[in-house]
Coordinates of C-alpha atoms and ligand atoms in Angstrom, one line a residue:
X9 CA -89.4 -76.7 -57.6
X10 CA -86.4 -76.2 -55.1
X11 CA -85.3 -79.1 -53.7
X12 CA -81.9 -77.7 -51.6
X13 CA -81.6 -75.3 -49.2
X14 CA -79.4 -72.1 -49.0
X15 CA -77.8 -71.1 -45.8
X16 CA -76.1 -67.7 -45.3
X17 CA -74.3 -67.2 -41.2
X18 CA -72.7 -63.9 -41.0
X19 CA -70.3 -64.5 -38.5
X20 CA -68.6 -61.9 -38.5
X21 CA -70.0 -59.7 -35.7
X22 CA -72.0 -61.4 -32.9
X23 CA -73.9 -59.4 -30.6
X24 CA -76.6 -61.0 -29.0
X25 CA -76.0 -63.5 -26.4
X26 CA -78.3 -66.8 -26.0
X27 CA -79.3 -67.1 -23.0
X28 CA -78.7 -70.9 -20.9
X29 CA -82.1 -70.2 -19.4
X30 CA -83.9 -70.3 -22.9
X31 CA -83.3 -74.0 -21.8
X32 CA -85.4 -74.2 -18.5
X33 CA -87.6 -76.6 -17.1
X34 CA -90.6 -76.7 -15.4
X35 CA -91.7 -78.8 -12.6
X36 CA -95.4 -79.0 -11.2
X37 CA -97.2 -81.1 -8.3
X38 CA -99.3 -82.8 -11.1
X39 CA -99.4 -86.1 -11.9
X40 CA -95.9 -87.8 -11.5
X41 CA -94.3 -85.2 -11.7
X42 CA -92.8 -84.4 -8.2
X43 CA -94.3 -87.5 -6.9
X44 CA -93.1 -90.4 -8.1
X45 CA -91.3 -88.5 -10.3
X46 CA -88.2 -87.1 -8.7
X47 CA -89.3 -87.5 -5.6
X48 CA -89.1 -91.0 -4.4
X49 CA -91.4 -93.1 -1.3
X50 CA -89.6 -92.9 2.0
X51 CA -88.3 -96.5 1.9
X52 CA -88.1 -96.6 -1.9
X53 CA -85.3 -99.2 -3.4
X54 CA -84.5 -97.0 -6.4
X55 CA -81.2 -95.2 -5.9
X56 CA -82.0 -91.3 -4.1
X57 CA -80.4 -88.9 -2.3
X58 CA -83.0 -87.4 0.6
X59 CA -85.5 -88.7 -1.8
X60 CA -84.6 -87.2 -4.7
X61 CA -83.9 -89.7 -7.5
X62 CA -80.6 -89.7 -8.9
X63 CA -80.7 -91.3 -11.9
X64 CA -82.8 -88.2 -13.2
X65 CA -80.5 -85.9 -11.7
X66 CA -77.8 -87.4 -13.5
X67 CA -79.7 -87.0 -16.5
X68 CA -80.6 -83.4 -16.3
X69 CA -76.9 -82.5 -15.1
X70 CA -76.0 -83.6 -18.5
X71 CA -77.8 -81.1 -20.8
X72 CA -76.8 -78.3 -18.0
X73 CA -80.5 -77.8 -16.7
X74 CA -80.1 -73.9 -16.4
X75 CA -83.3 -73.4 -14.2
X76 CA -86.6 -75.2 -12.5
X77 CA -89.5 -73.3 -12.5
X78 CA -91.8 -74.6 -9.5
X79 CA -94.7 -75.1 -7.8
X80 CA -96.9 -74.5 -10.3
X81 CA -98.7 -73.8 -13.1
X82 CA -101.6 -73.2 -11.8
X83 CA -100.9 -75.1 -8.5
X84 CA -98.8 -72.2 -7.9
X85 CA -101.9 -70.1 -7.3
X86 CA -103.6 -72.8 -4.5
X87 CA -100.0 -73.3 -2.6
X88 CA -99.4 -72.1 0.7
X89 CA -95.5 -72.2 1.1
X90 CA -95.8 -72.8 5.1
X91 CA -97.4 -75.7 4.6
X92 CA -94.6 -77.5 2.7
X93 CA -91.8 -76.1 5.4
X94 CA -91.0 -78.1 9.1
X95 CA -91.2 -81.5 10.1
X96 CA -92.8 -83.5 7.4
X97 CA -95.1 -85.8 9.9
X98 CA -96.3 -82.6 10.6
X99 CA -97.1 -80.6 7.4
X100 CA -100.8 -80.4 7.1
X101 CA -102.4 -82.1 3.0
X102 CA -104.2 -80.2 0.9
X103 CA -106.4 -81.3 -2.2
X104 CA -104.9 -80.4 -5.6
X105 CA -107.6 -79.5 -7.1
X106 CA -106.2 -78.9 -10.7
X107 CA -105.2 -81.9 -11.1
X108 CA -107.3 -84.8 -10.9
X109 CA -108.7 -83.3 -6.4
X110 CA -105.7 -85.8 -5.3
X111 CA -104.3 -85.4 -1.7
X112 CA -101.5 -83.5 -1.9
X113 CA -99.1 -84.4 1.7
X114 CA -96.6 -81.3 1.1
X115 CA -93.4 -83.6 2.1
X116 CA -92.1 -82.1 -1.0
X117 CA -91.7 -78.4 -0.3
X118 CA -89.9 -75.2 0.0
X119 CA -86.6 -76.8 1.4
X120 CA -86.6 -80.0 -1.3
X121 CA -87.2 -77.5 -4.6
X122 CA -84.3 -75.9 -3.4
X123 CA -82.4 -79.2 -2.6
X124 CA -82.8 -80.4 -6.0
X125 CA -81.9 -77.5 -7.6
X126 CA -78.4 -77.5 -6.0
X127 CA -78.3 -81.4 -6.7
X128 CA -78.7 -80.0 -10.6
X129 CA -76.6 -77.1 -10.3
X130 CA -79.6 -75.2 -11.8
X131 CA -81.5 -71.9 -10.6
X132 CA -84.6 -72.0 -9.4
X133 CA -87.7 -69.8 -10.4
X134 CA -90.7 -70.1 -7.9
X135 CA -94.1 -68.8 -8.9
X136 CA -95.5 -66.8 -5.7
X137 CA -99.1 -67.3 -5.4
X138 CA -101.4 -64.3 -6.2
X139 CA -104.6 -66.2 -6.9
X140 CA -105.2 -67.2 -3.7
X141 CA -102.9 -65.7 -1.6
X142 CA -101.8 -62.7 -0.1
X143 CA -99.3 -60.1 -0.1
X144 CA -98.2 -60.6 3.4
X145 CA -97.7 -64.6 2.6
X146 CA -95.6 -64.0 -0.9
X147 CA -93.0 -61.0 1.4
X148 CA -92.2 -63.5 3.9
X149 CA -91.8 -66.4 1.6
X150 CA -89.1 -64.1 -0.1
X151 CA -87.9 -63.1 3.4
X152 CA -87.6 -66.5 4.5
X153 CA -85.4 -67.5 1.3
X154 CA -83.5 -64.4 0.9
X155 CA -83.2 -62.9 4.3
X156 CA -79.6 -63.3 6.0
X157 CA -80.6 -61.0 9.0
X158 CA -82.2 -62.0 12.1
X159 CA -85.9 -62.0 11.9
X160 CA -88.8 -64.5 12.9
X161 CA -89.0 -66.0 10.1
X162 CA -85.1 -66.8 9.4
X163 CA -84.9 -68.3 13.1
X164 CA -87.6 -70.6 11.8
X165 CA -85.8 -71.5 8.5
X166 CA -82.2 -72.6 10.6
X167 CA -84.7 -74.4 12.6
X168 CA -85.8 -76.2 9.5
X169 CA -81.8 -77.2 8.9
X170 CA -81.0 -74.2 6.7
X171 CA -78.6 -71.1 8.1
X172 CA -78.0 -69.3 5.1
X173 CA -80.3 -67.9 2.6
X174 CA -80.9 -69.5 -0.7
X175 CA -81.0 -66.1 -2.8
X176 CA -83.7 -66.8 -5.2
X177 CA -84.0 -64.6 -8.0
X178 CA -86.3 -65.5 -10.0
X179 CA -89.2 -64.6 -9.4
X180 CA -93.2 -65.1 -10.8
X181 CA -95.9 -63.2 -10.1
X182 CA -98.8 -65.0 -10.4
X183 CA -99.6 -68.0 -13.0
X184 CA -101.7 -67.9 -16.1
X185 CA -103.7 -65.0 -13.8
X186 CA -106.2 -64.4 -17.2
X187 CA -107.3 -68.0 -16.1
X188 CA -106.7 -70.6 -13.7
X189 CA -104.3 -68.1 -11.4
X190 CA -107.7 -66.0 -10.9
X191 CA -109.4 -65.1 -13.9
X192 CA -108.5 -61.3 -13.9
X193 CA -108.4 -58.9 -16.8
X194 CA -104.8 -57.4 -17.6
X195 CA -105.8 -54.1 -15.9
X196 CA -106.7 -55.8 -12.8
X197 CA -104.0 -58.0 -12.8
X198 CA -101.3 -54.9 -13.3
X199 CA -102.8 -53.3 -10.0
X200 CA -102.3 -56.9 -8.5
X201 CA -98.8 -57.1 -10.1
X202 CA -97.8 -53.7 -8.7
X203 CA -99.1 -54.6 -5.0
X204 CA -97.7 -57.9 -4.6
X205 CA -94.2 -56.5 -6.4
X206 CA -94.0 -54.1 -4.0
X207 CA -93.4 -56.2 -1.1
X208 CA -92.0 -59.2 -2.9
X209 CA -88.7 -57.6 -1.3
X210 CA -85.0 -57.1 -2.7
X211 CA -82.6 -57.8 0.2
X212 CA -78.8 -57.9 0.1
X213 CA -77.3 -60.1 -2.7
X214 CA -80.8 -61.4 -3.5
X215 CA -82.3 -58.9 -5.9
X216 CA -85.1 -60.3 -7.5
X217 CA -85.9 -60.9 -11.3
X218 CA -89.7 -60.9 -11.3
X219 CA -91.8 -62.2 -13.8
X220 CA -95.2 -60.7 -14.1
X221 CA -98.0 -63.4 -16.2
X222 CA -98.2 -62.9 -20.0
X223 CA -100.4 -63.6 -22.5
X224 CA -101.9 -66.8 -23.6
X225 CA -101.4 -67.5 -27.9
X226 CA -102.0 -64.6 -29.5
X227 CA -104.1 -62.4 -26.6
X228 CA -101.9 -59.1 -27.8
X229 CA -103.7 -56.8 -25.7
X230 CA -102.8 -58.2 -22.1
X231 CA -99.2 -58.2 -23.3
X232 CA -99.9 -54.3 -24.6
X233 CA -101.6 -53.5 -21.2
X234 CA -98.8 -55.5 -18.7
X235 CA -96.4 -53.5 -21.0
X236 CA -98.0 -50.1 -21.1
X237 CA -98.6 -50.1 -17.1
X238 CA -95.8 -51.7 -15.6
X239 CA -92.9 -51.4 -18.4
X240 CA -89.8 -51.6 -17.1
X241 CA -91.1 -52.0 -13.8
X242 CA -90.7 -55.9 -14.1
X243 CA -87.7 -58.0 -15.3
X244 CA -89.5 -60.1 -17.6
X245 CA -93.2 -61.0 -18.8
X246 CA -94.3 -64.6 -19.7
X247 CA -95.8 -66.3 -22.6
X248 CA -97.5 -69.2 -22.7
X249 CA -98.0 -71.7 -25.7
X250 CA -98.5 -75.0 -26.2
X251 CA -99.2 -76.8 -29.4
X252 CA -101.9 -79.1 -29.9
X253 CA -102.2 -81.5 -32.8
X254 CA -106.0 -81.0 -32.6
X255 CA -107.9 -79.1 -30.7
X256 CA -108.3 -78.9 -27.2
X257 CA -111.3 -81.2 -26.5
X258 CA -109.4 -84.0 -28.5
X259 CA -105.7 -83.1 -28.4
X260 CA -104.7 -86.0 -30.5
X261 CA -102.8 -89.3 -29.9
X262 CA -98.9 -89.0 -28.6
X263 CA -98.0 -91.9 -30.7
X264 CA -100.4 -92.4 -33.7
X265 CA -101.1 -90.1 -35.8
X266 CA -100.9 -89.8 -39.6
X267 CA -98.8 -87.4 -41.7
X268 CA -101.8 -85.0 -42.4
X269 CA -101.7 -84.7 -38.3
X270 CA -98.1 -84.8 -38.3
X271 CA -98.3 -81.7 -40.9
X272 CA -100.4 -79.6 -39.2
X273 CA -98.6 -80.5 -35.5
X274 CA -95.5 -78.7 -37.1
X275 CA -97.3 -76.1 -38.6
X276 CA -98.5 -75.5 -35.1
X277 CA -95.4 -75.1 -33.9
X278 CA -94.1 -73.1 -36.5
X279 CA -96.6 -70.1 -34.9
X280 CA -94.6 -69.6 -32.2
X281 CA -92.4 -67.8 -34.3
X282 CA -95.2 -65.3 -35.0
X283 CA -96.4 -65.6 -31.1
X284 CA -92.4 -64.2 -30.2
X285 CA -92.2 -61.8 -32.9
X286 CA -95.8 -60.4 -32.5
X287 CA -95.4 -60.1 -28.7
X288 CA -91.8 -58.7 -29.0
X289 CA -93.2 -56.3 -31.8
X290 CA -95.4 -54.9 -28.8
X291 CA -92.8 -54.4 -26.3
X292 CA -90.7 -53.0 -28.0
X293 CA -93.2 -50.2 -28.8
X294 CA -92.7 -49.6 -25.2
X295 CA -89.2 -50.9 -24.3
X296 CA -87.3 -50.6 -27.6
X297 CA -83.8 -51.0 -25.5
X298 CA -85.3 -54.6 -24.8
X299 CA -84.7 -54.3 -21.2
X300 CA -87.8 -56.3 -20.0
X301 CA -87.3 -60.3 -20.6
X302 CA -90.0 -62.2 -22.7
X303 CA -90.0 -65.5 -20.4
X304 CA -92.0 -68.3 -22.4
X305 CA -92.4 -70.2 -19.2
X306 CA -94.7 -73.1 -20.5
X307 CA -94.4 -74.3 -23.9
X308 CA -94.0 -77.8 -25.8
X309 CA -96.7 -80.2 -27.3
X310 CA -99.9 -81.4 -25.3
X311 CA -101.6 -84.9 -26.4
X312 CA -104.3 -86.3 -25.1
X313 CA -103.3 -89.1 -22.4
X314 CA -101.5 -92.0 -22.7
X315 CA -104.8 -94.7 -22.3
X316 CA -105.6 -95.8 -19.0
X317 CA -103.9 -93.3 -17.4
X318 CA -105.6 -90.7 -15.1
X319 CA -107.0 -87.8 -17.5
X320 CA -105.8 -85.3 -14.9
X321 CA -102.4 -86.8 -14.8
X322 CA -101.3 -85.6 -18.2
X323 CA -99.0 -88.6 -19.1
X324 CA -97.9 -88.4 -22.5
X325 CA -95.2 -90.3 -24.9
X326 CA -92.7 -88.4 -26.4
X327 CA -92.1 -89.5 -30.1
X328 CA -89.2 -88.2 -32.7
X329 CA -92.3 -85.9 -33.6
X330 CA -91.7 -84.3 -30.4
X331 CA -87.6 -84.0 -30.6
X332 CA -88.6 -82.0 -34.3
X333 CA -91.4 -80.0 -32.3
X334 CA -88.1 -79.1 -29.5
X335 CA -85.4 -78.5 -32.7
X336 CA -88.0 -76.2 -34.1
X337 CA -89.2 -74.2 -31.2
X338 CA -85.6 -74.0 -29.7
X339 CA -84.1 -72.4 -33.0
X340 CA -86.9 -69.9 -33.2
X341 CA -86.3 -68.7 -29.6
X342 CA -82.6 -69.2 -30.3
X343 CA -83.0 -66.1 -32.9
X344 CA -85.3 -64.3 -31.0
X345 CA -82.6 -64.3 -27.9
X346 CA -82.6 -60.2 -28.0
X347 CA -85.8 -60.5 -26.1
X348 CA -86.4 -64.0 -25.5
X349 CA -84.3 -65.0 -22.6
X350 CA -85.8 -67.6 -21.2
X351 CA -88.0 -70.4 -21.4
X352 CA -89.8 -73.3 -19.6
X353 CA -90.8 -76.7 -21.6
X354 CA -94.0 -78.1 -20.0
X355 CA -92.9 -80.6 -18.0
X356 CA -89.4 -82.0 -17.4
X357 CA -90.8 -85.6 -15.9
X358 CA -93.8 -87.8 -16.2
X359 CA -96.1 -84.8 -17.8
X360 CA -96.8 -83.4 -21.2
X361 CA -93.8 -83.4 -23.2
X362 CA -91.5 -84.8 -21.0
X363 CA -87.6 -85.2 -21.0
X364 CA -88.0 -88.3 -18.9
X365 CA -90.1 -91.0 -18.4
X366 CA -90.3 -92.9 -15.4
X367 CA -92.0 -96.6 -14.4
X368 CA -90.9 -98.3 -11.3
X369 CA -87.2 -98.0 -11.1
X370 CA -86.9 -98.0 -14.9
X371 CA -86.1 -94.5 -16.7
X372 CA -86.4 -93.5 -20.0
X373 CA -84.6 -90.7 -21.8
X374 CA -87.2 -89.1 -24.4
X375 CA -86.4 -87.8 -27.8
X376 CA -87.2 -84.4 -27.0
X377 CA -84.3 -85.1 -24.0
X378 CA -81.7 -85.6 -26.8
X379 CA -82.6 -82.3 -28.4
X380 CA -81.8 -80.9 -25.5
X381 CA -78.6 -82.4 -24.9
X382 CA -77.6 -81.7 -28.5
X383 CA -78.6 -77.9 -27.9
X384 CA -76.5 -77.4 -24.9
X385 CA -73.8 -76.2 -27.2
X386 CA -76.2 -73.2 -27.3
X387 CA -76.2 -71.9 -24.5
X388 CA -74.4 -68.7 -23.3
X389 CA -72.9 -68.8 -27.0
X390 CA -73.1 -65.8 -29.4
X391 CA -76.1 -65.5 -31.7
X392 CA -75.1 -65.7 -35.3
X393 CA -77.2 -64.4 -38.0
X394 CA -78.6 -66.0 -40.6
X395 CA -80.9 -66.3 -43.6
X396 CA -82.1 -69.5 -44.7
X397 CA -83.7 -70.0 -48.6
X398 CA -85.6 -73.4 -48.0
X399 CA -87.7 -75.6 -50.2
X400 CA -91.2 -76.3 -48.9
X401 CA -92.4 -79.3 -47.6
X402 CA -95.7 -79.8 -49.1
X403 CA -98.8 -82.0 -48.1
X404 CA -101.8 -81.8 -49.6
X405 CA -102.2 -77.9 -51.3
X406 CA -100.8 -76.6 -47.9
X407 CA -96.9 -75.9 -47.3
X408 CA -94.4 -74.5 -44.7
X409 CA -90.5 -74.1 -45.0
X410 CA -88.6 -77.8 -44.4
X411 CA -85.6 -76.4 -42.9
X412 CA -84.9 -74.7 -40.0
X413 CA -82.4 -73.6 -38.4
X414 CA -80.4 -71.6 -35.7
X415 CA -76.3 -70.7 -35.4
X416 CA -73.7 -69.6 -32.5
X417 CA -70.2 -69.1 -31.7
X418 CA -69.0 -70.5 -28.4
X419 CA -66.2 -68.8 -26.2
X420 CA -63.9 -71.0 -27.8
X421 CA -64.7 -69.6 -31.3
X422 CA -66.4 -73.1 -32.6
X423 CA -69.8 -72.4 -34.2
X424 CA -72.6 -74.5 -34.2
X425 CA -75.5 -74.9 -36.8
X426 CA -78.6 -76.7 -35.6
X427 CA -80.7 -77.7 -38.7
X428 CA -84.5 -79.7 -38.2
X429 CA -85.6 -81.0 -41.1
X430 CA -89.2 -81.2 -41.4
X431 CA -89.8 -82.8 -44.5
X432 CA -91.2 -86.6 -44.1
X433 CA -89.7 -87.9 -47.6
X434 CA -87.2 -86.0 -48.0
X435 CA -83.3 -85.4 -47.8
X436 CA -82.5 -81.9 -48.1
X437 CA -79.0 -80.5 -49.4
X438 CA -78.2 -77.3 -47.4
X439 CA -75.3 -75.5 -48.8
X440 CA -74.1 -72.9 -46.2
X441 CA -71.8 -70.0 -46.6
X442 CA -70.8 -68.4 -44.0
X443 CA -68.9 -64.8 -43.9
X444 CA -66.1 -63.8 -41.3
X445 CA -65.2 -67.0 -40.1
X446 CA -62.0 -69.6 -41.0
X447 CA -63.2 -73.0 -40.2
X448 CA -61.6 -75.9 -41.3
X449 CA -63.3 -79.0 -39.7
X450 CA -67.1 -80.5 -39.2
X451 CA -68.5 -82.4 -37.2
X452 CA -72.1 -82.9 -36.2
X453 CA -75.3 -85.6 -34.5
X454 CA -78.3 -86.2 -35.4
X455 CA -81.5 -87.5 -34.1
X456 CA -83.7 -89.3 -36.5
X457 CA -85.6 -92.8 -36.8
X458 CA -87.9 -94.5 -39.7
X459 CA -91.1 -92.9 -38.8
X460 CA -92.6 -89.4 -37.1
X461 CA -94.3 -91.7 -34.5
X462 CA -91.3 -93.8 -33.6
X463 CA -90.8 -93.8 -29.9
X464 CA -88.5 -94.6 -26.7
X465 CA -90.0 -97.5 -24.5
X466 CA -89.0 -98.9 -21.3
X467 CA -87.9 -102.2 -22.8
X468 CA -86.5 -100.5 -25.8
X469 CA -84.8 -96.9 -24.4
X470 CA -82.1 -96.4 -26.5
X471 CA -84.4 -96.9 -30.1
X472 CA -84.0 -92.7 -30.8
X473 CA -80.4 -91.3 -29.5
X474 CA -78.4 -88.9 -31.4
X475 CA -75.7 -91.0 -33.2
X476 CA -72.4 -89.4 -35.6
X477 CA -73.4 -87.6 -38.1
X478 CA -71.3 -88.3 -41.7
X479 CA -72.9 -86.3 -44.3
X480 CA -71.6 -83.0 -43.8
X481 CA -68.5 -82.1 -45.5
X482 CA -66.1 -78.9 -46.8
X483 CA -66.5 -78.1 -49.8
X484 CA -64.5 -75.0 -51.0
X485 CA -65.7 -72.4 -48.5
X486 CA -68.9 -74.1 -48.6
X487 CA -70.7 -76.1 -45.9
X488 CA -72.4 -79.1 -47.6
X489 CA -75.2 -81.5 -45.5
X490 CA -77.7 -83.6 -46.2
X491 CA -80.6 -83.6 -43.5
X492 CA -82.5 -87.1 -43.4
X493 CA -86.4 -86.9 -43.3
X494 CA -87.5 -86.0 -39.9
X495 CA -83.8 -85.2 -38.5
X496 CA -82.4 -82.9 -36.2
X497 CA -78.6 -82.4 -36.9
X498 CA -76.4 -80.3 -34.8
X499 CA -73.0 -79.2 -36.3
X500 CA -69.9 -77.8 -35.1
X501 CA -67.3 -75.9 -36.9
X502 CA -63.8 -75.5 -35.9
Ligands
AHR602 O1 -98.5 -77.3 -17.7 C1 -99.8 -77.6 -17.4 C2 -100.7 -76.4 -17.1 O2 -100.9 -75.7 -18.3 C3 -100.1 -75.4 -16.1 O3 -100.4 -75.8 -14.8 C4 -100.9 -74.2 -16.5 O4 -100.2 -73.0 -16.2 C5 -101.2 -74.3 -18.0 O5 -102.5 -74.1 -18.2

């Protein structure tokens, strides 16, 4: 059977741009998350600004966090915004009651989110609450962020220490509405969308991008009803997709796991590629200029809890399994970026399949972190075309493709190749040719250890880290590479 892989980048006419916000983040009030997470106790000893925790904000700065999506999830759909604005002593708790009935004090709220996110340099994207809400609450939260007239509401914001408007743009509509946002059918939740779009207003300089709730997996019919009733109407609609080694009443361990487990995590994973195309296959039936943004604002892997740990709190690890689960999902939204343009992992800290890890002042950097930083090269950068002719990794009688794999030019003109090797035993040769382009140099990372489970700990942080990668070389026109077992390799060509 095959054992190398072919690789053929047409370079010579890149259209499609990838978007930087393919690489977003999500941030919820569950678990440690926000708190104790990167938001820090009043007197706390580990280095903060205003109690946000630097060391974390260093960390995201590096990969160029494009966006935060925040409050929720579907805390977004129990949040009252006025509770989290105005002297803190005085902000009145509220239970979360999605996650685990803690007290929830609201000291992290409107004015922090937006705090951090110019700490990161990133873009915000708030979820307005339609599950529990109202209309009039959702218009003058906007009004209150995006307002730079005089009205009630933006004397109370300069009396909370902020003159001028934030100018949010992006925008949800409701979370996960088909569930825990409310439980609605699609063509309720369109008449809901509509209503609450309405007077979620546009105001000078701050015209909003708003997101209407997609479709869980493979529900095609809410994405077919969203897309048939409010079209163009909305500037993107969301996906959701998370893949679980298991199933959902035993998700699986985070860190031990066999290769049959490992097989079928990846194979898992691999659907979203079916998910995009199937959804995208739908809206284009009705938007075939691609004007409407599919925004897959959760996705990533979800274990069961790290033992010990509150069930509700949904602390994971994050093995090299997870960095392969991020190479792979990344490169299929990568070529889907004509209508994917932009996506959420589930969660940035302290929550399913984290980029960092925190305990006490120590910080951890997670494989699935290094991905990210590898992939920065990404964003913004041309889409290049490609076709890929793959051997199979095999387990048992079952199979999917080792390889895969995603391509850019840069403004500079460098192009980068980010390969994932699936394969557990293998070392794959992947010759590439690539058309209308005159490189002459390569260099490249990769991320890889001994074994799928093979982790980052507190004592031991710096165990998986992308290090110099040596087996690529020219060879006539030819790109030659050998991927490791379980490796993610990121190449540039000048
Ligand atoms: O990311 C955790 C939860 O998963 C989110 O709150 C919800 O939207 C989804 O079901």
């Amino acid at each position: 059977s095959q054992s190398t892989a072919k690789l053929y980048i047409n370079a010579s006419d890149p259209r499609v741009t990838i978007s930087r916000h393919i690489y977003g983040h999500f941030s919820e009030h569950l678990g440690r998350c926000i708190y104790d997470g990167f938001w820090v106790g009043e007197n706390s000893s580990i280095p903060n600004k205003g109690r946000i925790r630097l060391d974390i904000v260093e960390a995201l700065k590096k990969i160029k966090i494009p966006n935060l999506r925040w409050p929720g999830g579907c805390f977004a759909d129990e949040y009252h915004w006025r509770d989290g604005i105005g002297p803190r002593k005085q902000r009145p708790t509220m239970i979360n009651t999605n996650w685990g009935n803690v007290t929830e004090d609201n000291s992290f709220g409107t004015h922090e989110f937006l705090e951090l996110c110019d700490m990161l340099g990133c873009e915000p994207y708030i979820t307005g609450n339609v599950g529990s809400g109202t209309v009039s609450e959702m218009n003058n939260w906007v009004e209150y962020l995006n307002f730079d007239g005089q009205s009630p509401l933006t004397t109370l914001r300069k009396e909370n220490g902020r003159n001028k408007p934030w100018n949010v743009s992006f925008w949800g509509v409701g979370n996960e509405s088909w569930g825990c946002g409310g439980n609605m059918t699609p063509e309720y939740y369109v008449n809901e969308y509509k209503r609450y779009a309405t007077f979620a207003k546009n105001y000078p300089n701050a015209r909003l991008k708003k997101i209407a709730c997609g479709a869980s997996d493979g529900d095609y019919n809410w994405t077919d009803v969203l897309m048939k009733n409010v079209g163009t109407r909305m500037w993107g609609l969301s996906l959701h997709y998370y893949t679980v080694p298991k199933s959902w009443s035993d998700k699986g361990s985070a860190t031990s796991f066999d290769e049959k487990e490992y097989f079928t995590t990846m194979k898992k994973c691999l659907f979203m590629d079916e998910l995009v195309t199937r959804h995208g296959t739908i809206m284009d039936k009705y938007d075939p200029d691609k004007r409407v943004a599919m925004v897959v604002d959760e996705w990533g892997i979800w274990t069961n809890v790290e033992p010990d740990s509150n069930p509700a709190f949904l602390y994971q690890q994050n093995s090299l399994r997870d960095a392969l689960v991020a190479g792979t999902t990344l490169n299929i939204f990568n070529n889907h970026a004509d209508r994917v343009r932009m996506a959420n992992l589930a969660q940035t800290v302290n929550v399913l399949q984290s980029l960092v890890l925190t305990q006490g002042n120590k910080m951890l950097l997670t494989p699935t972190y290094h991905v990210f930083d590898l992939y920065k090269v990404h964003q913004d950068a041309k889409l290049l075309p490609l076709q890929l002719n793959v051997p199979d990794y095999q387990y048992g009688d079952q199979k999917m493709p080792a390889v895969n794999a995603s391509a850019s030019v840069d403004s500079t003109g460098a192009i980068h190749i980010s390969l994932v090797n699936l394969d557990a035993a293998h070392t794959i040769p992947v010759t590439t040719t690539i058309s209308g382009s005159n490189w002459h140099t390569v260099e490249g990372q990769v991320l890889t250890a001994a074994k799928f489970t093979d982790i980052n700990t507190f004592d031991q942080p710096g165990n998986i880290r992308p290090v110099p990668f040596s087996h690529a070389r020219k060879e006539g026109d030819q790109l030659v590479a050998n991927l490791p077992p379980l490796s993610v390799v990121v190449l540039t060509l000048k």
